[in-house]
JSON list of C-alpha atoms in Angstrom, two decimals:
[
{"chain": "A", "resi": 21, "resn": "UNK", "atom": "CA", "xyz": [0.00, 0.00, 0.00]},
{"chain": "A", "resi": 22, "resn": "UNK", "atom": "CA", "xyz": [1.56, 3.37, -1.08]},
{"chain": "A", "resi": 23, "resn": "UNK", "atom": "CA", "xyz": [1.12, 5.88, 1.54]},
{"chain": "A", "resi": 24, "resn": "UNK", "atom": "CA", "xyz": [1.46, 9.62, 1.84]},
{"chain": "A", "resi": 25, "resn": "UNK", "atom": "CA", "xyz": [2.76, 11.35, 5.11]},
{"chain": "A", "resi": 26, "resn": "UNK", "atom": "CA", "xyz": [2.41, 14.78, 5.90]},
{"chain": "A", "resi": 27, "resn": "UNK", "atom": "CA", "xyz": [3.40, 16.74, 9.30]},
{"chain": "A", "resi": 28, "resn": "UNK", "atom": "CA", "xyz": [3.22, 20.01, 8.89]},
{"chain": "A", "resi": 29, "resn": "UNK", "atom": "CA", "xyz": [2.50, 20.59, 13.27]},
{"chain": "A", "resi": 30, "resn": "UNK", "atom": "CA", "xyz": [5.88, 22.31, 13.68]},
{"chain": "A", "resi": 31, "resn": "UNK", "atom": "CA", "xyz": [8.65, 24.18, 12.43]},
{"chain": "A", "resi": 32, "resn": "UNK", "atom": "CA", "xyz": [9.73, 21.00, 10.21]},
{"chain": "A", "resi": 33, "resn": "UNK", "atom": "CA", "xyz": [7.87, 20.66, 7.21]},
{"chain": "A", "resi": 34, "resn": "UNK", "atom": "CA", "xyz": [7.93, 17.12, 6.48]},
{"chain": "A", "resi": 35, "resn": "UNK", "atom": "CA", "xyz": [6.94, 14.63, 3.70]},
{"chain": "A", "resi": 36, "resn": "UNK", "atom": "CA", "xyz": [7.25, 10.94, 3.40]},
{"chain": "A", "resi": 37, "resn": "UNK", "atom": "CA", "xyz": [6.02, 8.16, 1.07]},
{"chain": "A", "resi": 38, "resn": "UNK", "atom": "CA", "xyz": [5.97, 4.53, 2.48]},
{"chain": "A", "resi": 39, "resn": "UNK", "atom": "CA", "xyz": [5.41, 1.19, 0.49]},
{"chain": "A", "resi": 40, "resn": "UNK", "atom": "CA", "xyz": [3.51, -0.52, 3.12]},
{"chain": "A", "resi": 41, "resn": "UNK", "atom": "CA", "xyz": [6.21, 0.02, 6.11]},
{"chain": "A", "resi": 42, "resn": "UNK", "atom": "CA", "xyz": [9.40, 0.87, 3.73]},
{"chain": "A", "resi": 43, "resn": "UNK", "atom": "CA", "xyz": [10.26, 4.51, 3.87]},
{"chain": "A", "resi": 44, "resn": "UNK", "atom": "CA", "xyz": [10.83, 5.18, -0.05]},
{"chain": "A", "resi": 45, "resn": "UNK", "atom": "CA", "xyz": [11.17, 8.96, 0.31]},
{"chain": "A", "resi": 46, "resn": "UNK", "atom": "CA", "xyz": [11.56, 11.65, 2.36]},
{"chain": "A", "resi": 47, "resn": "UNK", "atom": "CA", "xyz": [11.44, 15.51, 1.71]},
{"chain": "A", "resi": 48, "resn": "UNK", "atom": "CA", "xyz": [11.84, 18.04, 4.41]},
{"chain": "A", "resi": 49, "resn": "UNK", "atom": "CA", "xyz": [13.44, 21.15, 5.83]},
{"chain": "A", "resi": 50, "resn": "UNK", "atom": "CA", "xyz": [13.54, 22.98, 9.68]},
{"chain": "A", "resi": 51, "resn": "UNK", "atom": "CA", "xyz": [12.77, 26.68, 9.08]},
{"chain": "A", "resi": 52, "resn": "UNK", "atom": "CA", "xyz": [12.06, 29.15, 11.58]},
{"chain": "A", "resi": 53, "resn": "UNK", "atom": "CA", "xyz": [9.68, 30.98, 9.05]},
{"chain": "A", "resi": 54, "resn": "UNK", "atom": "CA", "xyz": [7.64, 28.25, 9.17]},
{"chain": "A", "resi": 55, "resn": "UNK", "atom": "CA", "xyz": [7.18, 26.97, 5.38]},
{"chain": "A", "resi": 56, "resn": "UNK", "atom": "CA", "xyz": [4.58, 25.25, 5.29]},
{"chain": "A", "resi": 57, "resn": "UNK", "atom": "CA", "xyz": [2.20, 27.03, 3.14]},
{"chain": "A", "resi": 58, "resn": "UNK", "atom": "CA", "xyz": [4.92, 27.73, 0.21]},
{"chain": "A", "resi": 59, "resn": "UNK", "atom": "CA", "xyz": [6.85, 24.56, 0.60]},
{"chain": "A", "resi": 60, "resn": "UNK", "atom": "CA", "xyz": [4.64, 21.34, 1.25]},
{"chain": "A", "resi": 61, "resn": "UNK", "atom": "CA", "xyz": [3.26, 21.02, -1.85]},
{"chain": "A", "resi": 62, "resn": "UNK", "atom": "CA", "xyz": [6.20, 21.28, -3.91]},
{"chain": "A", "resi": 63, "resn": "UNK", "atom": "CA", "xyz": [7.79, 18.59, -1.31]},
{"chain": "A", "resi": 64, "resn": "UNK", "atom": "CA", "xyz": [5.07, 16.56, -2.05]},
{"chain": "A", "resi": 65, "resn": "UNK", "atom": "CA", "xyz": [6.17, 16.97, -6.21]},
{"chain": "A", "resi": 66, "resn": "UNK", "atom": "CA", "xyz": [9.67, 16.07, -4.49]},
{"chain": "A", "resi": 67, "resn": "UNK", "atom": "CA", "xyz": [9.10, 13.12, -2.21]},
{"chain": "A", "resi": 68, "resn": "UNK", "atom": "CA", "xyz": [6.62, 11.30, -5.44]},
{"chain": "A", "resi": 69, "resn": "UNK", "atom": "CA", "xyz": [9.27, 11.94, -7.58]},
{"chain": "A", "resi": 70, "resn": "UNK", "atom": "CA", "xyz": [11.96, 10.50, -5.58]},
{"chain": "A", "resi": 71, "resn": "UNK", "atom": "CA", "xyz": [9.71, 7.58, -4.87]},
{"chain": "A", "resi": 72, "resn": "UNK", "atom": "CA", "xyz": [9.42, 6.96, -8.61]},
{"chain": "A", "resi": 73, "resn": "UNK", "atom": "CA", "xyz": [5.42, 7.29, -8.06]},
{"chain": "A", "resi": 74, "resn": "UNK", "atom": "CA", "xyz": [2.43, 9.87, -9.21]},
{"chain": "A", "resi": 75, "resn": "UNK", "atom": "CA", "xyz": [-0.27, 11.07, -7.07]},
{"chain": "A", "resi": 76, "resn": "UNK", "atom": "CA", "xyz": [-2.28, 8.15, -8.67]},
{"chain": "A", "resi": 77, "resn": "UNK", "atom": "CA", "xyz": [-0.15, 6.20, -6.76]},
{"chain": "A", "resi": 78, "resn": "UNK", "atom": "CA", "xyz": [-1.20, 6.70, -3.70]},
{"chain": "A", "resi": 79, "resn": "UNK", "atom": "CA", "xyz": [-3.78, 5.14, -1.95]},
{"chain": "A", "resi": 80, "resn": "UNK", "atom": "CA", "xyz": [-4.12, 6.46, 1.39]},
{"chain": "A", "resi": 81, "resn": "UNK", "atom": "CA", "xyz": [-2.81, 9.80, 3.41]},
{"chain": "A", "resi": 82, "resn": "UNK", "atom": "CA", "xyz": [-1.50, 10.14, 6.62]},
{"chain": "A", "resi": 83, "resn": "UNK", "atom": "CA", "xyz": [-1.36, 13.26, 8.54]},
{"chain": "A", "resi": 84, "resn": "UNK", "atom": "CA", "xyz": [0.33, 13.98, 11.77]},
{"chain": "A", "resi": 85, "resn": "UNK", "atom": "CA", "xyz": [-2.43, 15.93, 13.46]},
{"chain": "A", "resi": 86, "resn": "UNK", "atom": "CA", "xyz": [-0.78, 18.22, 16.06]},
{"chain": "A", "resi": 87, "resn": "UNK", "atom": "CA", "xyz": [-1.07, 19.56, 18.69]},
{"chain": "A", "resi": 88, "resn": "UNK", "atom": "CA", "xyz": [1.09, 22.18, 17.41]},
{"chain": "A", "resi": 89, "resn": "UNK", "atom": "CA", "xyz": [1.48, 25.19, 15.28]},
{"chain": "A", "resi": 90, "resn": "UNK", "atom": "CA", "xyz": [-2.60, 26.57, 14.38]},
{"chain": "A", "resi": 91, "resn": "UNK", "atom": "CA", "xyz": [-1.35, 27.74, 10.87]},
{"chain": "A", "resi": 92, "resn": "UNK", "atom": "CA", "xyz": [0.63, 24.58, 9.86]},
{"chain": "A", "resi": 93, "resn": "UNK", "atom": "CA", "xyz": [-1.54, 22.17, 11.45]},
{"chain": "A", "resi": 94, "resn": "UNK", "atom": "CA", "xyz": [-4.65, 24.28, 9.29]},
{"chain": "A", "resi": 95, "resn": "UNK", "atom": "CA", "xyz": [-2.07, 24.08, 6.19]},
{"chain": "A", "resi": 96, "resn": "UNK", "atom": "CA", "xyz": [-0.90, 20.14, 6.79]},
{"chain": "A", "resi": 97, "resn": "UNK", "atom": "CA", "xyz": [-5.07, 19.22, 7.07]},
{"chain": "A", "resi": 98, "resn": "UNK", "atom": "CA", "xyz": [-6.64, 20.87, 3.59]},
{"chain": "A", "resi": 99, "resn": "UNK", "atom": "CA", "xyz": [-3.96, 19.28, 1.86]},
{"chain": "A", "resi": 100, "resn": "UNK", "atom": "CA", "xyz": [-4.71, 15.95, 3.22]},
{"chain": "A", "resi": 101, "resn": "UNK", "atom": "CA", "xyz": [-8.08, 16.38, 2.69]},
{"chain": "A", "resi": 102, "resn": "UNK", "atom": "CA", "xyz": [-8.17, 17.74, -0.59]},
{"chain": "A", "resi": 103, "resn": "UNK", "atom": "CA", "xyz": [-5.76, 14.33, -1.35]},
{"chain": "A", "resi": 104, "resn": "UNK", "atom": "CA", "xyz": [-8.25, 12.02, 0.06]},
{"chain": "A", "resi": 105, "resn": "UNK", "atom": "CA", "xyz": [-10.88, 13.94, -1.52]},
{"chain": "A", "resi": 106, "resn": "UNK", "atom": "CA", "xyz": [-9.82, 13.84, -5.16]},
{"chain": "A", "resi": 107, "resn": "UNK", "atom": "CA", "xyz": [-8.48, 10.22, -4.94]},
{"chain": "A", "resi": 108, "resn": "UNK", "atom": "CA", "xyz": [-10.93, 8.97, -2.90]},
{"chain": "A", "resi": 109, "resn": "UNK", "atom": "CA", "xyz": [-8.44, 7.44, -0.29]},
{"chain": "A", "resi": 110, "resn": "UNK", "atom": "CA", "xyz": [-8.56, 6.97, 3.73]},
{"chain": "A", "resi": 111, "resn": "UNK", "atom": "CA", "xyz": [-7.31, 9.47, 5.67]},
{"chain": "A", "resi": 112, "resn": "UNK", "atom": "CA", "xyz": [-5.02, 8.12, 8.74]},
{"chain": "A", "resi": 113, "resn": "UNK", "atom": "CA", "xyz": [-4.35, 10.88, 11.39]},
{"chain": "A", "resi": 114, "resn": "UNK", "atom": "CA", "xyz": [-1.43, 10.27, 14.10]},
{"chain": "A", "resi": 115, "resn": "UNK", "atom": "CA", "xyz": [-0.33, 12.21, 17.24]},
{"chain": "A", "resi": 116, "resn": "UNK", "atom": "CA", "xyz": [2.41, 14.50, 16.15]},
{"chain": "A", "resi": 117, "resn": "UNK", "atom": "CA", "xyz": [4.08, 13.63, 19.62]},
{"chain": "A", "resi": 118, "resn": "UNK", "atom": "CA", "xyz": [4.23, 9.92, 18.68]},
{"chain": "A", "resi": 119, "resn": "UNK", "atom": "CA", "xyz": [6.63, 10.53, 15.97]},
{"chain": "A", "resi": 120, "resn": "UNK", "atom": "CA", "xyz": [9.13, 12.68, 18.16]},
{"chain": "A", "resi": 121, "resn": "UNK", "atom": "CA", "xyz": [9.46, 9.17, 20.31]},
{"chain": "A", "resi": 122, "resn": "UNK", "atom": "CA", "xyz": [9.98, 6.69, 17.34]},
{"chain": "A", "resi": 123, "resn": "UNK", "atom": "CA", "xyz": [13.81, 7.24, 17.11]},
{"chain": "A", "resi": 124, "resn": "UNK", "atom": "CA", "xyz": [14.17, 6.60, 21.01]},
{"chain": "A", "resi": 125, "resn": "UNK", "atom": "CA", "xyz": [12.10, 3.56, 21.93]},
{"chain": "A", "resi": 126, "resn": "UNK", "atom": "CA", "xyz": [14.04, 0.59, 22.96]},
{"chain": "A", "resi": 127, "resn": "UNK", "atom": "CA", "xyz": [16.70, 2.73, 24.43]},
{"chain": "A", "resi": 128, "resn": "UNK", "atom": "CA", "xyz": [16.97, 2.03, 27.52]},
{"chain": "A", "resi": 129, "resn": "UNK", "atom": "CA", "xyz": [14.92, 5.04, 28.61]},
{"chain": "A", "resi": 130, "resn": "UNK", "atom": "CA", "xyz": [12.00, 4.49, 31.11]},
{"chain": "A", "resi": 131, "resn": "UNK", "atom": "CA", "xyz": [10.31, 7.30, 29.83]},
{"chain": "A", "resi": 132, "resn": "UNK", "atom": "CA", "xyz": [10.21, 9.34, 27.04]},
{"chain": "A", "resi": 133, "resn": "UNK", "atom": "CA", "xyz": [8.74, 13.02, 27.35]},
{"chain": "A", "resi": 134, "resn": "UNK", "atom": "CA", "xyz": [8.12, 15.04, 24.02]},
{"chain": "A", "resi": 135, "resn": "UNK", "atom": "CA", "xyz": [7.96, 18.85, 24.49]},
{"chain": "A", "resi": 136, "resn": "UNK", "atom": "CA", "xyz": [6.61, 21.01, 21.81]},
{"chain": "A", "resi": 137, "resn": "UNK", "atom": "CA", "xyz": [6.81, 24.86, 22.77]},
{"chain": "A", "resi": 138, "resn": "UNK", "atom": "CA", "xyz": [3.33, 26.46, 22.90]},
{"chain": "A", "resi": 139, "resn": "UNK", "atom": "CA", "xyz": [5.24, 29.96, 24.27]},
{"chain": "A", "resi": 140, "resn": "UNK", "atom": "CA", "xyz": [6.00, 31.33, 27.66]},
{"chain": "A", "resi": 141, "resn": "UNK", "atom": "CA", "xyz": [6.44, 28.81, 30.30]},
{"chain": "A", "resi": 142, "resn": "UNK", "atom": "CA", "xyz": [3.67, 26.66, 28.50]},
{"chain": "A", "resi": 143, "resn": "UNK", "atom": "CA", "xyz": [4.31, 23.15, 26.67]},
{"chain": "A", "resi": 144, "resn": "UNK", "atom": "CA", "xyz": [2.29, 20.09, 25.01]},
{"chain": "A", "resi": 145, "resn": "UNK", "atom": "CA", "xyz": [3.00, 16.79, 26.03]},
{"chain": "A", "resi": 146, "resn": "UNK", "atom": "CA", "xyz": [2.63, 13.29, 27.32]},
{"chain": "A", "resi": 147, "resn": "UNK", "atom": "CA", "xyz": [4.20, 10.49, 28.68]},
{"chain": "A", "resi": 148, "resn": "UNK", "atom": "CA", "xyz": [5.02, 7.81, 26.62]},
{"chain": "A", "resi": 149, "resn": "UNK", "atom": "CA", "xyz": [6.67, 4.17, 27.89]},
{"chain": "A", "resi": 150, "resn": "UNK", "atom": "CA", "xyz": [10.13, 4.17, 27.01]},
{"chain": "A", "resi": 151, "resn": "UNK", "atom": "CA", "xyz": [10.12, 0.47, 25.82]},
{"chain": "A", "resi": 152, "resn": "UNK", "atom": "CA", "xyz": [6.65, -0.01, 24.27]},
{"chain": "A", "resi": 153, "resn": "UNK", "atom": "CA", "xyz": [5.79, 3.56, 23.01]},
{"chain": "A", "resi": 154, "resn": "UNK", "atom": "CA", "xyz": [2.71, 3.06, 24.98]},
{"chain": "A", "resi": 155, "resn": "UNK", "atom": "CA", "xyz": [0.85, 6.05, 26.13]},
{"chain": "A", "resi": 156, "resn": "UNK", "atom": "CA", "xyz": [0.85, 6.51, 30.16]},
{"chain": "A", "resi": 157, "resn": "UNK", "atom": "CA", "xyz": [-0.77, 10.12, 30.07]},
{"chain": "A", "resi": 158, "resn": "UNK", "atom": "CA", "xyz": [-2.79, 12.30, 27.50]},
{"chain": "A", "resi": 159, "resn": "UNK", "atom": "CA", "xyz": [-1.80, 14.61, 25.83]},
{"chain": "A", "resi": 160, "resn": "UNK", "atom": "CA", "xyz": [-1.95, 18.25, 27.52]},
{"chain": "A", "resi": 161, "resn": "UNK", "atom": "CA", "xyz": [-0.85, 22.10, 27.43]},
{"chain": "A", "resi": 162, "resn": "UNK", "atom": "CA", "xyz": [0.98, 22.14, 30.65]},
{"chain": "A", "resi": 163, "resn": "UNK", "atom": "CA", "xyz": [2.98, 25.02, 32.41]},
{"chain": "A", "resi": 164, "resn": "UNK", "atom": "CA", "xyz": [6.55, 23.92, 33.26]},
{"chain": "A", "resi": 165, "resn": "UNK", "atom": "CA", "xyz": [7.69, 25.43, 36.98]},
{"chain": "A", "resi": 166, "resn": "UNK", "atom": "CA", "xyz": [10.93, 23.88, 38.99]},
{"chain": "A", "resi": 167, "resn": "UNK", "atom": "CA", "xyz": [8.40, 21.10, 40.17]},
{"chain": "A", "resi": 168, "resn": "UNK", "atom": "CA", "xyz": [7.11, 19.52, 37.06]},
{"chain": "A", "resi": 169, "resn": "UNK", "atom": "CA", "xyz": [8.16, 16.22, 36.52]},
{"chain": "A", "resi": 170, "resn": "UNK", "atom": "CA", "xyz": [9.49, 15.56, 39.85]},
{"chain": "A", "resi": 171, "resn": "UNK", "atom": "CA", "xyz": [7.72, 11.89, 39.39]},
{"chain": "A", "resi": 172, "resn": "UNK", "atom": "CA", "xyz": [10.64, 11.06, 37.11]},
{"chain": "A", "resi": 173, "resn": "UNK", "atom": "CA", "xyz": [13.58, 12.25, 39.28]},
{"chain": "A", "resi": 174, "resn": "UNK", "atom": "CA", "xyz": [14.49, 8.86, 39.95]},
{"chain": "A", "resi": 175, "resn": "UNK", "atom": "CA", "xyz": [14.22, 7.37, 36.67]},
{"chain": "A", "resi": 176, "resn": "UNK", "atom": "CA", "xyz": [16.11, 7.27, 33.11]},
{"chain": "A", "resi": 177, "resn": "UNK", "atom": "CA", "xyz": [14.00, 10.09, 31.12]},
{"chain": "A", "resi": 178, "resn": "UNK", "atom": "CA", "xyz": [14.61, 11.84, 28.43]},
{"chain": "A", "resi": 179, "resn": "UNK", "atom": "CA", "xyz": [12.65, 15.03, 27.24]},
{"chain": "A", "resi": 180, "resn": "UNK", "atom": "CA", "xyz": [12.80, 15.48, 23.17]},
{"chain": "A", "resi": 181, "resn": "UNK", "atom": "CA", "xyz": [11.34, 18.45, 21.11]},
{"chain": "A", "resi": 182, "resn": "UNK", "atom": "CA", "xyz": [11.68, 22.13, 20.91]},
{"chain": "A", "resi": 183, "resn": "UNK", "atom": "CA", "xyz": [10.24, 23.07, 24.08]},
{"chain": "A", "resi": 184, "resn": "UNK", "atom": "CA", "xyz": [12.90, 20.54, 25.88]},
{"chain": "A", "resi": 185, "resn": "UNK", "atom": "CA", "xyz": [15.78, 23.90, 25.99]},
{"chain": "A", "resi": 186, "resn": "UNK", "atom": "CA", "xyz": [13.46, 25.61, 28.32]},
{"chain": "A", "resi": 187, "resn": "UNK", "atom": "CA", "xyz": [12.67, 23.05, 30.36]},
{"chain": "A", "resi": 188, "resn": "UNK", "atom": "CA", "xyz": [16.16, 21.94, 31.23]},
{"chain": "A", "resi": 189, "resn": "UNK", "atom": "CA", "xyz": [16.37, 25.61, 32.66]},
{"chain": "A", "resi": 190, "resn": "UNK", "atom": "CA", "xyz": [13.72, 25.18, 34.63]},
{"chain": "A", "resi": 191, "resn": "UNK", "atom": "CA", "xyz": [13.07, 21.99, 36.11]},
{"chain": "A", "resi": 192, "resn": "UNK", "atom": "CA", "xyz": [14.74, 20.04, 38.28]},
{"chain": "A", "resi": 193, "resn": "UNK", "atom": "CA", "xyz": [15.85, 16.93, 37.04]},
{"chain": "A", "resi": 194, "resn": "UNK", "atom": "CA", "xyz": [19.98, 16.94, 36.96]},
{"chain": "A", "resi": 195, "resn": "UNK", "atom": "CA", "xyz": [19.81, 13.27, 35.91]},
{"chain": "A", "resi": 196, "resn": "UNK", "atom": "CA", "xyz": [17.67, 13.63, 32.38]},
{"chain": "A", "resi": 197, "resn": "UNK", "atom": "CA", "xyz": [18.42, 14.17, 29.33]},
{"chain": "A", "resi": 198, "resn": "UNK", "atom": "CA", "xyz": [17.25, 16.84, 27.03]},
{"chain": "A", "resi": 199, "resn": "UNK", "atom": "CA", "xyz": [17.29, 17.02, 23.07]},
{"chain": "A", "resi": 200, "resn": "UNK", "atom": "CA", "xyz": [15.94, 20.10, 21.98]},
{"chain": "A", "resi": 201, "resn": "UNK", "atom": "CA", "xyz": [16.87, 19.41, 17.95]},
{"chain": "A", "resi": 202, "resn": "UNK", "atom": "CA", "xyz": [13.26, 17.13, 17.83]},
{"chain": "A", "resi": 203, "resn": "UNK", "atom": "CA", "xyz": [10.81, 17.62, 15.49]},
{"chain": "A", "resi": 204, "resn": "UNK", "atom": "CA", "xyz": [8.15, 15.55, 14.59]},
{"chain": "A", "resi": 205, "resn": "UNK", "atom": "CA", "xyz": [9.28, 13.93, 11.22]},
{"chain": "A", "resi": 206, "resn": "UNK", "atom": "CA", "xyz": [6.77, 12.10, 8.51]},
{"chain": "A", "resi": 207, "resn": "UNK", "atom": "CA", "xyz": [8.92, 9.43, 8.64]},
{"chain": "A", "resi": 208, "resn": "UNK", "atom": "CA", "xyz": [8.00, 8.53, 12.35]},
{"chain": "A", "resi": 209, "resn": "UNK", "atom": "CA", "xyz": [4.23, 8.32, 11.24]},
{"chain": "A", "resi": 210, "resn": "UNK", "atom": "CA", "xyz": [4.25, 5.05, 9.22]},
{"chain": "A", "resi": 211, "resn": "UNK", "atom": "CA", "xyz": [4.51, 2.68, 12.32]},
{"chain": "A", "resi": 212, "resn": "UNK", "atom": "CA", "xyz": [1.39, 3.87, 13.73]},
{"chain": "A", "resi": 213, "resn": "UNK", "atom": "CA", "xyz": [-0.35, 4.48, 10.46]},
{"chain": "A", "resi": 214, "resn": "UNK", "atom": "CA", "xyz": [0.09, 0.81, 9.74]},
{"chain": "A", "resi": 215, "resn": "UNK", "atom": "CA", "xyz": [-1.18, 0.07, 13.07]},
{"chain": "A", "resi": 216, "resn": "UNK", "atom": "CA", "xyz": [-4.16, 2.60, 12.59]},
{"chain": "A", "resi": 217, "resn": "UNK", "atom": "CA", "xyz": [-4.65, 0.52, 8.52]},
{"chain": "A", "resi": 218, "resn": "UNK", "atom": "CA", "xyz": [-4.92, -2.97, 10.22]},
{"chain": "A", "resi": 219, "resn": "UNK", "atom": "CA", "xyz": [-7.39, -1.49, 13.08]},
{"chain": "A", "resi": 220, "resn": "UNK", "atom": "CA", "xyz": [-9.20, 0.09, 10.08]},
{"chain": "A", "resi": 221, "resn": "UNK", "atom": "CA", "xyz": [-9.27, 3.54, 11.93]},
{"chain": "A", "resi": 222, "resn": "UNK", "atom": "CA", "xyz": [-9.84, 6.01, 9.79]},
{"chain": "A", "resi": 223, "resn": "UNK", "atom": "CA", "xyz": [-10.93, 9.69, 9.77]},
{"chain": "A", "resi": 224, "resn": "UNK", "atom": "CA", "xyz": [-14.01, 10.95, 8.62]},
{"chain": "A", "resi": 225, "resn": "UNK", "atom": "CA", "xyz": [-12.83, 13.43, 5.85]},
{"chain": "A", "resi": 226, "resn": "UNK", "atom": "CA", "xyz": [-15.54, 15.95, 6.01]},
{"chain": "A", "resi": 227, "resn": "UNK", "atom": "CA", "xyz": [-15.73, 16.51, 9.99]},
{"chain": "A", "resi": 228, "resn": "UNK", "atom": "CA", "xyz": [-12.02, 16.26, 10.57]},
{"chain": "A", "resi": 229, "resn": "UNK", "atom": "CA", "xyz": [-10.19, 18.60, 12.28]},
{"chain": "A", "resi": 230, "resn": "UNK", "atom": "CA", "xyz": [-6.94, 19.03, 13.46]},
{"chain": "A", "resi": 231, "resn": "UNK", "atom": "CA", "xyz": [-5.94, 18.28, 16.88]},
{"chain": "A", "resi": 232, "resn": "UNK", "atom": "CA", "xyz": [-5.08, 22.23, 18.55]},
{"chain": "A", "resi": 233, "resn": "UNK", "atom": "CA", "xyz": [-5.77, 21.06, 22.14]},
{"chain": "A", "resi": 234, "resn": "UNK", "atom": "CA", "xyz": [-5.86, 24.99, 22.34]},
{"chain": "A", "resi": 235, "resn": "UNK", "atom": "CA", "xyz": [-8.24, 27.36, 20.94]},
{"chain": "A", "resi": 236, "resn": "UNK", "atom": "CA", "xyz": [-7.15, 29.68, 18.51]},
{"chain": "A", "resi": 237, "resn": "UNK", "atom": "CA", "xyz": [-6.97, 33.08, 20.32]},
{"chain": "A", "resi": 238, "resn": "UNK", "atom": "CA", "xyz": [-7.63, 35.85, 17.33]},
{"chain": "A", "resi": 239, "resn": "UNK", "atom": "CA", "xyz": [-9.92, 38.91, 17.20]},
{"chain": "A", "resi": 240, "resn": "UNK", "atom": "CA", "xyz": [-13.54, 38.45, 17.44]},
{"chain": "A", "resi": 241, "resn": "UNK", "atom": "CA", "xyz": [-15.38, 40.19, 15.53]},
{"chain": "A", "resi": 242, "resn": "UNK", "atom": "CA", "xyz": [-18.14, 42.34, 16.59]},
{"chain": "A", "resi": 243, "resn": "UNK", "atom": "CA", "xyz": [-21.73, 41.43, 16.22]},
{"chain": "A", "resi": 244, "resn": "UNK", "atom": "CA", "xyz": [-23.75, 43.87, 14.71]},
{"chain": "A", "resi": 245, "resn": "UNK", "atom": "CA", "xyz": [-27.46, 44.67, 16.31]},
{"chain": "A", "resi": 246, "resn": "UNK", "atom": "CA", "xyz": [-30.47, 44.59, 14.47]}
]
């Protein structure tokens, strides 16, 4: 089954094309301008290329759905939409934070902590099993002080993702480890997206939305009165 990734939740935009579970082709680039509107489709062009395929090809689009930036997580689901829509494929959607702990499972850390920056003092994350990749708590918008995370002071932890620079400044956890040069990558979505194919879990195109776990906060407009 030829599959199309897209995460588009951070400051990486990222494609991917899998043949069932082999990565064929990957296209992506960490900007700080975030480039998602002007680059992912002509990644897309890239990665099918590379991959020696056409969008004909594909028969089913994975998204990574955030939490994450508003704007590339709005960009990263019309395009997967508009995919599934004209080719009539499934749409698979995957925790962004899932694929920032693919590259450190079975590493001999307990835990494994992704940390995307959501400003200030204020991160998403979750807990994930160090071994299995199993979830231990939801995802949430949490506000980092010196006592966060004190649960894991004892234990072989490591905190991945953008948001893990501040947080080795402020908690206090000598012992863990911090990578702060994370990103969730497409390439990290294809082992739960062929998890989510045999489970037969997919999204319903026309309600789907993104996952923000935070409301967009812009200006209201007001109401007129009769």
């Amino acid at each position: 089954m030829k599959i199309l990734y897209l995460e588009t939740s951070s400051k990486n935009c990222s494609v991917a094309i899998s043949d069932d579970e082999k990565l064929l082709c990957l296209c992506e680039e960490i900007s700080d301008n975030y480039k998602q509107s002007e680059s992912l489709h002509t990644y897309v062009e890239w990665a099918l290329e590379g991959a020696g395929l056409t969008m004909k090809d594909i028969e089913a689009v994975s998204l990574g759905k955030g939490p994450g930036s508003y704007t590339g997580l709005r960009i990263g689901a019309a395009s997967a939409k508009g995919f599934c829509y004209g080719l009539k494929i499934p749409l698979i959607a995957v925790n962004s934070l899932e694929s920032m702990i693919q590259p450190f499972l079975e590493t001999n850390y307990d835990y494994i902590l992704p940390l995307i920056d959501a400003r200030r003092m204020e991160v998403y994350t979750a807990v994930y099993d160090g071994k299995t990749g199993k979830e231990l708590s939801p995802t949430e918008a949490k506000i980092l002080d010196e006592t966060s995370f004190q649960e894991f002071k004892d234990k072989k932890v490591i905190f991945v993702g953008d948001g893990a620079k501040k947080a080795k400044d402020i908690l206090n956890l000598p012992d863990a480890e911090f990578r702060d040069d994370i990103y969730p990558s497409a390439q990290y979505l294809i082992k739960r997206t062929q998890e989510k194919i045999e489970r037969k879990e997919f999204e319903d195109i026309a309600y789907f939305e993104p996952f923000y776990l935070k409301d967009f906060h812009g200006v209201k407009k007001k109401k007129s009165e009769d």
